[in-house]
Amino acid sequence: MTTRKKVSVLPIYLVGAVWLGYALLFPLCRVSDYLICAGLSLAVFVAGKAIFPDKVYQTPDAPKAEAKKAEPKKEEDPQVAALRKDKERAVSELRRLNDAIPDLKISAQIDPLEEVTGKIIDYVIAHPQKKPQISRFLDYFLPTTIKLLNAYDRMDSAGVSGSNINTTKQKVERMLDTLCSAFDKQLDALFGDEALDISTDITVMENLLAQEGLSGGTKPTGGTDGPKLEL
């Protein structure tokens, strides 16, 4: 609890009233007049303090704000941080090449490559234990794909036709179709374990439903199982 004091202002008002009244009734011409008025003022002030004393009251202490301990920022796993940087670099470069190459067919091939690349790496970021499964993808397939697209961009920007340029560009175009399919398969492969778990759960559930007669068939009768249940 905190003790607080509220000073009464009424005695001060009374002192002011004394000086005003005295000045109206008696001229303040001499020093003695001022002394008499001051004495009356002091007496009135003391009397006013007795009649209208200062108020003392207590208020509850404000709760002390607990200093919040700054939670140390959890450092990201270096492996996950590296994957995140790989994704940013790869997706950014694919997007740049997509904007740089005007050919609509190539652009239509780069779009899914960019999207699936992001999904593959995002999945492994969420499941770091899957990283070995995409090591070849990260170390060879993805950077080589970007290398091929950069070569196509340079040749296309040359603005000339020739057997070497045209043949190479055609090879890259054909390879992009294969790569789009390969990237899709890489993403699908990441879900292999999850798909197997779900398939196992479904098989177990189907068997249990059949045993309980809840799968659309009938529950075998006999023993103390009671009447069969038909659905």
Short mmCIF file of C-alpha atoms in Angstrom, two decimals:
data_model
loop_
_atom_site.label_atom_id
_atom_site.label_comp_id
_atom_site.label_asym_id
_atom_site.label_seq_id
_atom_site.Cartn_x
_atom_site.Cartn_y
_atom_site.Cartn_z
CA MET A 1 0.00 0.00 0.00
CA THR A 2 1.15 3.55 -0.77
CA THR A 3 0.30 6.45 1.58
CA ARG A 4 -0.78 9.60 -0.23
CA LYS A 5 -1.59 13.09 1.12
CA LYS A 6 -4.09 15.52 -0.38
CA VAL A 7 -3.45 19.10 0.81
CA SER A 8 -6.58 21.09 1.71
CA VAL A 9 -6.75 24.42 -0.15
CA LEU A 10 -9.59 25.91 1.92
CA PRO A 11 -7.28 27.47 4.60
CA ILE A 12 -5.47 29.32 1.81
CA TYR A 13 -8.77 30.62 0.49
CA LEU A 14 -9.64 31.81 4.02
CA VAL A 15 -6.34 33.70 4.27
CA GLY A 16 -7.12 35.40 0.99
CA ALA A 17 -10.54 36.32 2.27
CA VAL A 18 -9.01 37.84 5.43
CA TRP A 19 -6.68 40.09 3.45
CA LEU A 20 -9.48 41.13 1.11
CA GLY A 21 -11.89 41.87 3.97
CA TYR A 22 -9.28 43.73 6.02
CA ALA A 23 -8.30 45.89 3.05
CA LEU A 24 -11.94 46.78 2.49
CA LEU A 25 -12.59 47.66 6.15
CA PHE A 26 -9.28 49.13 7.21
CA PRO A 27 -6.72 50.97 5.11
CA LEU A 28 -3.36 49.30 4.81
CA CYS A 29 -1.25 52.39 5.21
CA ARG A 30 1.17 51.53 7.94
CA VAL A 31 3.45 48.64 8.74
CA SER A 32 1.37 47.88 11.79
CA ASP A 33 -1.68 47.41 9.58
CA TYR A 34 0.15 44.75 7.61
CA LEU A 35 1.37 43.09 10.77
CA ILE A 36 -2.13 42.96 12.22
CA CYS A 37 -3.52 41.53 8.98
CA ALA A 38 -0.73 38.97 8.83
CA GLY A 39 -1.46 37.91 12.40
CA LEU A 40 -5.15 37.49 11.63
CA SER A 41 -4.25 35.54 8.50
CA LEU A 42 -2.03 33.19 10.49
CA ALA A 43 -4.75 32.61 13.06
CA VAL A 44 -7.32 31.94 10.33
CA PHE A 45 -4.92 29.62 8.53
CA VAL A 46 -4.30 27.57 11.70
CA ALA A 47 -8.01 27.43 12.41
CA GLY A 48 -8.72 26.45 8.82
CA LYS A 49 -6.18 23.64 9.00
CA ALA A 50 -7.87 22.36 12.14
CA ILE A 51 -11.31 22.52 10.56
CA PHE A 52 -10.28 21.38 7.06
CA PRO A 53 -7.25 19.12 7.62
CA ASP A 54 -5.23 17.53 4.85
CA LYS A 55 -6.58 14.15 3.78
CA VAL A 56 -4.35 11.11 4.08
CA TYR A 57 -5.32 7.95 2.21
CA GLN A 58 -3.74 4.78 1.00
CA THR A 59 -3.80 3.27 -2.45
CA PRO A 60 -2.79 -0.22 -3.47
CA ASP A 61 0.57 -0.48 -5.09
CA ALA A 62 0.51 -0.96 -8.82
CA PRO A 63 1.60 -4.46 -9.73
CA LYS A 64 5.17 -4.54 -10.76
CA ALA A 65 5.53 -5.38 -14.39
CA GLU A 66 7.47 -8.53 -14.70
CA ALA A 67 10.27 -8.09 -17.09
CA LYS A 68 9.77 -10.48 -19.90
CA LYS A 69 12.77 -12.57 -20.41
CA ALA A 70 13.81 -12.33 -23.98
CA GLU A 71 13.52 -15.80 -25.35
CA PRO A 72 16.68 -16.67 -27.15
CA LYS A 73 16.02 -17.00 -30.84
CA LYS A 74 16.21 -20.60 -31.81
CA GLU A 75 18.89 -21.05 -34.39
CA GLU A 76 17.76 -22.78 -37.53
CA ASP A 77 19.30 -26.12 -38.29
CA PRO A 78 22.23 -25.51 -40.67
CA GLN A 79 20.95 -28.22 -42.99
CA VAL A 80 17.52 -26.58 -43.20
CA ALA A 81 19.08 -23.13 -43.65
CA ALA A 82 21.18 -24.47 -46.52
CA LEU A 83 18.10 -25.98 -48.16
CA ARG A 84 16.26 -22.69 -47.85
CA LYS A 85 19.13 -20.85 -49.57
CA ASP A 86 19.25 -23.51 -52.30
CA LYS A 87 15.56 -22.98 -52.94
CA GLU A 88 15.85 -19.19 -53.06
CA ARG A 89 18.77 -19.30 -55.49
CA ALA A 90 17.24 -21.92 -57.78
CA VAL A 91 13.73 -20.49 -57.92
CA SER A 92 15.09 -16.96 -58.39
CA GLU A 93 17.30 -18.06 -61.28
CA LEU A 94 14.51 -20.05 -62.95
CA ARG A 95 12.23 -17.02 -62.67
CA ARG A 96 14.90 -14.77 -64.16
CA LEU A 97 15.42 -17.14 -67.09
CA ASN A 98 11.69 -17.43 -67.59
CA ASP A 99 11.48 -13.64 -67.92
CA ALA A 100 14.56 -13.45 -70.13
CA ILE A 101 13.54 -16.12 -72.67
CA PRO A 102 10.68 -14.84 -74.84
CA ASP A 103 9.73 -18.20 -76.36
CA LEU A 104 6.27 -19.13 -75.07
CA LYS A 105 6.90 -22.87 -75.32
CA ILE A 106 10.05 -22.61 -73.19
CA SER A 107 8.21 -20.40 -70.71
CA ALA A 108 5.44 -22.99 -70.43
CA GLN A 109 8.14 -25.57 -69.62
CA ILE A 110 9.96 -23.42 -67.07
CA ASP A 111 6.78 -22.60 -65.13
CA PRO A 112 6.23 -26.16 -63.81
CA LEU A 113 9.97 -26.60 -63.19
CA GLU A 114 9.98 -23.52 -60.98
CA GLU A 115 6.84 -24.56 -59.13
CA VAL A 116 7.84 -28.19 -58.56
CA THR A 117 11.38 -27.22 -57.51
CA GLY A 118 9.92 -25.05 -54.75
CA LYS A 119 7.59 -27.84 -53.63
CA ILE A 120 10.37 -30.44 -53.55
CA ILE A 121 12.66 -28.32 -51.40
CA ASP A 122 9.81 -27.10 -49.17
CA TYR A 123 8.86 -30.71 -48.46
CA VAL A 124 12.44 -31.60 -47.52
CA ILE A 125 12.68 -28.47 -45.33
CA ALA A 126 9.65 -29.78 -43.44
CA HIS A 127 11.10 -33.32 -43.44
CA PRO A 128 14.91 -32.93 -43.22
CA GLN A 129 15.35 -36.69 -42.96
CA LYS A 130 14.36 -36.85 -46.64
CA LYS A 131 17.36 -34.80 -47.80
CA PRO A 132 19.44 -37.82 -48.90
CA GLN A 133 16.58 -38.74 -51.20
CA ILE A 134 17.04 -35.56 -53.23
CA SER A 135 20.82 -35.28 -53.08
CA ARG A 136 21.21 -36.15 -56.77
CA PHE A 137 18.40 -33.72 -57.62
CA LEU A 138 20.10 -30.86 -55.72
CA ASP A 139 23.66 -31.66 -56.77
CA TYR A 140 23.14 -32.46 -60.44
CA PHE A 141 19.66 -32.37 -61.99
CA LEU A 142 18.65 -28.92 -60.74
CA PRO A 143 21.93 -27.07 -61.42
CA THR A 144 22.32 -28.78 -64.80
CA THR A 145 18.79 -27.76 -65.75
CA ILE A 146 19.65 -24.15 -64.92
CA LYS A 147 22.89 -24.48 -66.88
CA LEU A 148 21.00 -25.70 -69.97
CA LEU A 149 18.51 -22.85 -69.71
CA ASN A 150 21.31 -20.31 -69.40
CA ALA A 151 22.95 -21.74 -72.53
CA TYR A 152 19.62 -21.52 -74.37
CA ASP A 153 19.20 -17.92 -73.21
CA ARG A 154 22.68 -16.95 -74.47
CA MET A 155 22.14 -18.59 -77.86
CA ASP A 156 18.68 -17.15 -78.23
CA SER A 157 19.99 -13.69 -77.38
CA ALA A 158 22.66 -13.96 -80.07
CA GLY A 159 19.98 -13.14 -82.63
CA VAL A 160 21.42 -15.35 -85.36
CA SER A 161 20.60 -18.75 -86.78
CA GLY A 162 23.13 -21.46 -87.36
CA SER A 163 23.40 -25.21 -87.29
CA ASN A 164 25.07 -25.28 -83.89
CA ILE A 165 22.71 -22.78 -82.29
CA ASN A 166 19.53 -24.25 -83.74
CA THR A 167 20.49 -27.85 -83.00
CA THR A 168 21.44 -27.04 -79.41
CA LYS A 169 18.25 -25.08 -78.78
CA GLN A 170 16.14 -27.95 -80.12
CA LYS A 171 17.95 -30.41 -77.86
CA VAL A 172 17.30 -28.20 -74.84
CA GLU A 173 13.62 -27.90 -75.76
CA ARG A 174 13.27 -31.68 -75.98
CA MET A 175 15.19 -32.17 -72.75
CA LEU A 176 12.90 -29.76 -70.87
CA ASP A 177 9.92 -32.04 -71.50
CA THR A 178 11.86 -34.92 -69.97
CA LEU A 179 12.93 -32.77 -67.04
CA CYS A 180 9.37 -31.65 -66.29
CA SER A 181 8.35 -35.30 -65.99
CA ALA A 182 11.45 -36.15 -63.94
CA PHE A 183 10.83 -33.29 -61.47
CA ASP A 184 7.24 -34.45 -61.01
CA LYS A 185 8.43 -38.00 -60.30
CA GLN A 186 10.98 -36.67 -57.79
CA LEU A 187 8.22 -34.88 -55.87
CA ASP A 188 5.98 -37.93 -56.04
CA ALA A 189 8.77 -40.16 -54.71
CA LEU A 190 9.04 -38.01 -51.57
CA PHE A 191 5.53 -39.07 -50.64
CA GLY A 192 6.36 -42.78 -50.98
CA ASP A 193 6.64 -43.54 -47.27
CA GLU A 194 3.57 -41.49 -46.42
CA ALA A 195 1.57 -43.20 -49.17
CA LEU A 196 2.66 -46.60 -47.85
CA ASP A 197 1.61 -45.68 -44.30
CA ILE A 198 -1.78 -44.48 -45.50
CA SER A 199 -2.25 -47.60 -47.62
CA THR A 200 -1.42 -49.76 -44.60
CA ASP A 201 -3.85 -47.84 -42.38
CA ILE A 202 -6.60 -48.23 -44.98
CA THR A 203 -5.97 -51.98 -45.29
CA VAL A 204 -6.08 -52.45 -41.50
CA MET A 205 -9.24 -50.36 -41.24
CA GLU A 206 -10.94 -52.30 -44.03
CA ASN A 207 -10.14 -55.59 -42.29
CA LEU A 208 -11.43 -54.34 -38.94
CA LEU A 209 -14.61 -52.99 -40.52
CA ALA A 210 -15.17 -56.36 -42.20
CA GLN A 211 -14.62 -58.21 -38.92
CA GLU A 212 -17.16 -55.99 -37.17
CA GLY A 213 -19.63 -56.29 -40.01
CA LEU A 214 -19.41 -52.57 -40.74
CA SER A 215 -18.07 -52.68 -44.25
CA GLY A 216 -21.37 -53.25 -46.01
CA GLY A 217 -21.41 -57.03 -45.44
CA THR A 218 -22.66 -58.99 -42.43
CA LYS A 219 -20.92 -59.89 -39.23
CA PRO A 220 -20.46 -63.65 -38.77
CA THR A 221 -22.89 -65.13 -36.25
CA GLY A 222 -22.21 -67.69 -33.56
CA GLY A 223 -20.88 -67.79 -30.02
CA THR A 224 -21.88 -64.89 -27.79
CA ASP A 225 -21.47 -62.14 -30.35
CA GLY A 226 -25.26 -61.55 -30.39
CA PRO A 227 -27.43 -60.94 -33.42
CA LYS A 228 -25.73 -60.07 -36.63
CA LEU A 229 -25.73 -56.50 -37.81
CA GLU A 230 -26.84 -55.78 -41.32
CA LEU A 231 -26.12 -52.49 -43.05
#
